[in-house]
Backbone as a chain_set.jsonl record, in Angstrom:
{"seq": "MGYKVVQAFTDLKDGDKVYRVGDIYEGEDPKRIKDLLAKDNKGRHDSLKGKPLIESDGEQTEVEPHEEVEAPEKGKK", "coords": {"N": [[104.09, -210.94, 141.285], [107.587, -210.988, 141.027], [110.647, -211.864, 142.772], [113.965, -210.85, 143.35], [117.08, -212.15, 144.384], [119.183, -210.482, 146.595], [121.079, -210.779, 148.501], [123.154, -213.436, 149.143], [121.962, -216.501, 150.438], [121.043, -219.342, 152.49], [118.107, -221.024, 152.452], [116.694, -222.005, 155.173], [114.157, -222.739, 155.782], [113.188, -223.942, 153.596], [114.089, -226.533, 152.873], [116.877, -226.209, 152.949], [117.611, -224.82, 150.649], [119.795, -223.207, 148.425], [120.366, -219.866, 147.667], [121.693, -217.58, 145.398], [123.139, -214.32, 144.773], [121.236, -212.508, 142.471], [119.685, -214.647, 141.679], [116.306, -215.826, 141.201], [113.828, -215.604, 143.592], [111.795, -218.241, 144.49], [109.687, -218.835, 146.175], [106.268, -218.653, 147.438], [104.888, -218.008, 149.695], [103.343, -215.529, 151.472], [104.015, -214.618, 154.091], [106.617, -215.575, 154.452], [107.933, -214.26, 152.357], [107.66, -211.648, 153.247], [109.3, -211.799, 155.525], [111.803, -212.175, 154.283], [112.064, -209.839, 152.848], [112.358, -208.024, 154.845], [114.664, -206.137, 156.918], [115.644, -207.448, 159.035], [115.066, -210.369, 160.954], [113.758, -212.814, 163.234], [116.006, -215.375, 163.993], [117.695, -215.031, 161.839], [120.951, -215.195, 160.508], [123.74, -213.489, 161.942], [125.447, -212.229, 160.073], [123.737, -211.573, 158.05], [121.979, -209.742, 158.947], [120.306, -206.545, 159.059], [119.867, -205.936, 156.429], [117.813, -206.483, 153.539], [117.044, -209.706, 152.078], [115.905, -210.308, 149.674], [114.456, -208.548, 146.854], [111.884, -206.721, 145.157], [111.399, -207.542, 141.757], [110.373, -205.712, 140.129], [108.556, -206.314, 138.158], [105.179, -206.524, 137.178], [102.553, -208.68, 138.08], [100.152, -210.401, 136.076], [96.955, -209.068, 136.07], [93.561, -209.805, 136.498], [91.213, -208.363, 134.328], [88.801, -205.918, 135.328], [85.244, -205.948, 135.189], [83.697, -203.578, 133.173], [81.697, -200.871, 134.228], [79.014, -198.894, 133.388], [78.476, -195.469, 134.027], [75.568, -193.944, 135.376], [73.365, -191.888, 133.397], [73.218, -188.321, 133.676], [70.633, -186.953, 135.626], [69.001, -189.128, 135.394], [67.825, -192.026, 137.107]], "CA": [[105.319, -210.188, 141.318], [108.742, -211.819, 141.313], [111.629, -211.307, 143.693], [115.352, -211.129, 143.009], [117.944, -212.306, 145.549], [120.205, -209.433, 146.66], [122.073, -211.277, 149.456], [123.191, -214.897, 149.099], [121.532, -217.136, 151.686], [120.502, -220.693, 152.442], [116.762, -220.955, 153.017], [116.534, -223.119, 156.109], [112.734, -223.093, 155.843], [112.83, -224.541, 152.311], [114.968, -227.66, 152.589], [118.264, -225.73, 152.788], [117.834, -224.373, 149.272], [120.792, -222.151, 148.352], [120.084, -218.778, 146.736], [122.832, -216.695, 145.141], [122.764, -212.99, 144.29], [120.752, -212.523, 141.09], [118.687, -215.701, 141.509], [114.908, -215.46, 141.42], [113.243, -216.315, 144.731], [110.659, -218.993, 143.946], [108.641, -219.07, 147.165], [105.024, -217.912, 147.256], [104.27, -217.765, 150.997], [103.444, -214.095, 151.765], [104.713, -214.378, 155.36], [108.044, -215.826, 154.209], [108.414, -213.164, 151.514], [107.774, -210.482, 154.137], [110.506, -212.016, 156.335], [113.0, -212.001, 153.462], [112.123, -208.429, 152.454], [112.705, -207.248, 156.034], [116.093, -205.983, 157.17], [116.01, -208.309, 160.149], [113.997, -211.214, 161.479], [114.209, -213.795, 164.217], [116.676, -216.548, 163.455], [118.6, -214.703, 160.743], [122.366, -215.187, 160.874], [124.24, -212.136, 162.193], [126.051, -211.646, 158.869], [122.68, -211.183, 157.116], [121.088, -208.775, 159.585], [120.437, -205.154, 158.649], [119.62, -205.763, 154.998], [116.877, -207.486, 152.999], [117.669, -210.778, 151.295], [115.305, -210.26, 148.338], [113.762, -207.305, 146.516], [110.957, -206.86, 144.033], [112.075, -207.42, 140.468], [109.732, -204.612, 139.415], [107.569, -206.776, 137.181], [103.825, -206.682, 137.687], [101.887, -209.9, 137.657], [98.962, -210.114, 135.291], [95.758, -208.907, 136.889], [92.33, -210.003, 135.741], [90.523, -207.091, 134.105], [87.502, -205.782, 135.973], [84.141, -205.687, 134.282], [83.408, -202.148, 133.138], [80.345, -200.5, 134.601], [78.72, -197.558, 132.873], [77.88, -194.53, 134.973], [74.213, -193.539, 134.945], [73.301, -190.559, 132.769], [72.765, -187.279, 134.589], [69.195, -186.719, 135.657], [68.267, -190.402, 135.37], [68.18, -192.939, 138.178]], "C": [[106.444, -211.15, 141.661], [109.715, -211.102, 142.225], [113.02, -211.779, 143.316], [116.168, -211.196, 144.3], [119.039, -211.244, 145.492], [121.293, -209.757, 147.691], [122.029, -212.802, 149.397], [122.781, -215.459, 150.459], [121.081, -218.559, 151.426], [119.166, -220.641, 153.154], [116.508, -222.191, 153.878], [115.089, -223.573, 156.226], [112.25, -223.707, 154.533], [113.862, -225.606, 151.937], [116.413, -227.269, 152.318], [118.601, -225.335, 151.346], [118.782, -223.174, 149.29], [120.373, -221.143, 147.277], [121.329, -217.908, 146.621], [122.328, -215.358, 144.622], [122.391, -213.085, 142.808], [119.744, -213.619, 140.804], [117.29, -215.12, 141.694], [114.393, -216.294, 142.586], [111.938, -216.945, 144.266], [109.518, -219.21, 144.92], [107.415, -218.196, 146.923], [104.314, -217.595, 148.568], [104.449, -216.295, 151.38], [104.192, -213.785, 153.06], [106.223, -214.556, 155.178], [108.644, -214.708, 153.366], [108.607, -211.913, 152.357], [109.025, -210.595, 155.004], [111.779, -211.734, 155.534], [113.166, -210.564, 152.967], [112.557, -207.536, 153.616], [114.226, -207.172, 156.196], [116.578, -206.886, 158.288], [114.808, -209.183, 160.489], [114.597, -212.268, 162.392], [114.858, -214.987, 163.512], [117.647, -216.26, 162.323], [120.042, -214.653, 161.263], [122.852, -213.744, 160.987], [124.799, -211.467, 160.936], [125.008, -211.153, 157.87], [121.713, -210.17, 157.717], [121.354, -207.374, 159.06], [120.232, -204.898, 157.172], [118.64, -206.83, 154.514], [117.634, -208.535, 152.19], [117.132, -210.822, 149.872], [114.706, -208.882, 148.123], [112.864, -207.573, 145.322], [111.727, -206.713, 142.729], [111.424, -206.352, 139.59], [108.695, -205.031, 138.403], [106.229, -206.952, 137.852], [103.28, -208.022, 137.211], [100.616, -209.519, 136.922], [97.737, -210.099, 136.191], [94.551, -209.079, 135.998], [91.632, -208.669, 135.535], [89.173, -207.081, 134.807], [86.448, -205.501, 134.921], [83.817, -204.194, 134.335], [81.938, -201.904, 133.455], [80.109, -199.083, 134.11], [78.074, -196.707, 133.966], [76.505, -194.147, 134.475], [74.261, -192.119, 134.35], [72.776, -189.563, 133.792], [71.265, -187.106, 134.471], [68.366, -187.997, 135.632], [68.759, -191.269, 136.52], [67.85, -194.335, 137.821]], "O": [[106.27, -212.035, 142.499], [109.624, -209.892, 142.428], [113.232, -212.951, 143.004], [115.967, -210.387, 145.206], [119.737, -211.111, 144.487], [122.317, -209.077, 147.742], [120.967, -213.395, 149.584], [123.201, -214.955, 151.501], [120.779, -218.935, 150.293], [119.093, -220.26, 154.322], [116.16, -223.262, 153.382], [114.821, -224.671, 156.716], [111.058, -223.964, 154.365], [114.429, -225.589, 150.845], [117.1, -227.932, 151.54], [119.734, -225.498, 150.892], [118.597, -222.24, 150.07], [120.07, -221.509, 146.142], [121.941, -217.546, 147.625], [121.22, -215.27, 144.092], [123.124, -213.66, 142.003], [119.022, -213.552, 139.81], [117.124, -214.048, 142.277], [114.498, -217.52, 142.583], [111.076, -216.263, 143.713], [108.472, -219.725, 144.526], [107.501, -217.143, 146.291], [103.249, -216.979, 148.558], [105.577, -215.85, 151.592], [104.926, -212.799, 153.126], [107.01, -213.766, 155.699], [109.757, -214.257, 153.641], [109.599, -211.2, 152.202], [109.733, -209.608, 155.202], [112.719, -211.127, 156.048], [114.284, -210.124, 152.698], [113.06, -206.432, 153.405], [114.967, -208.014, 155.69], [117.782, -207.07, 158.469], [113.662, -208.764, 160.324], [115.788, -212.569, 162.325], [114.31, -215.529, 162.552], [118.359, -217.164, 161.886], [120.3, -214.12, 162.343], [122.428, -212.879, 160.221], [124.636, -210.26, 160.757], [125.335, -210.405, 156.948], [120.738, -209.782, 157.074], [122.473, -207.047, 158.665], [120.402, -203.771, 156.705], [118.639, -207.951, 155.022], [118.727, -208.278, 151.686], [117.807, -211.309, 148.965], [114.473, -208.138, 149.075], [113.065, -208.532, 144.577], [112.606, -205.859, 142.613], [111.855, -206.111, 138.463], [108.013, -204.177, 137.837], [106.147, -207.469, 138.966], [103.52, -208.438, 136.077], [100.071, -208.435, 137.127], [97.521, -211.02, 136.98], [94.513, -208.566, 134.88], [91.475, -207.911, 136.492], [88.488, -208.102, 134.875], [86.729, -204.89, 133.89], [83.679, -203.62, 135.415], [81.058, -202.638, 133.007], [80.903, -198.181, 134.378], [77.232, -197.184, 134.726], [76.296, -194.036, 133.267], [75.074, -191.283, 134.743], [71.985, -189.917, 134.666], [70.701, -187.11, 133.377], [67.152, -187.95, 135.829], [69.94, -191.257, 136.866], [68.083, -195.247, 138.614]]}, "num_chains": 1, "name": "protein.A"}
C-alpha cells in the first residue's frame, strides 16, 4: 500500500528529506508509517500536531494468491 503526503514536513528520521503535499511517502518501516499516520507523536513540531502527515492512497498492493483447497464431499472423510 502506498501513502500520500497530506501535510508538508521534513522527515528528520530520514536524512531531512522534504515531503510536500501530494508527494508519495517512500518509507517502508511500519513503525514510522504508524507515527506519520497518527495525529500526534513525540517530537513532532507543534504546527504539525493534531493531524496526520500521510494517508493511504487507497491502492492495494498485490497479494500472492492462496492455493485453493477443495472441501471434502458430504458423507466422506
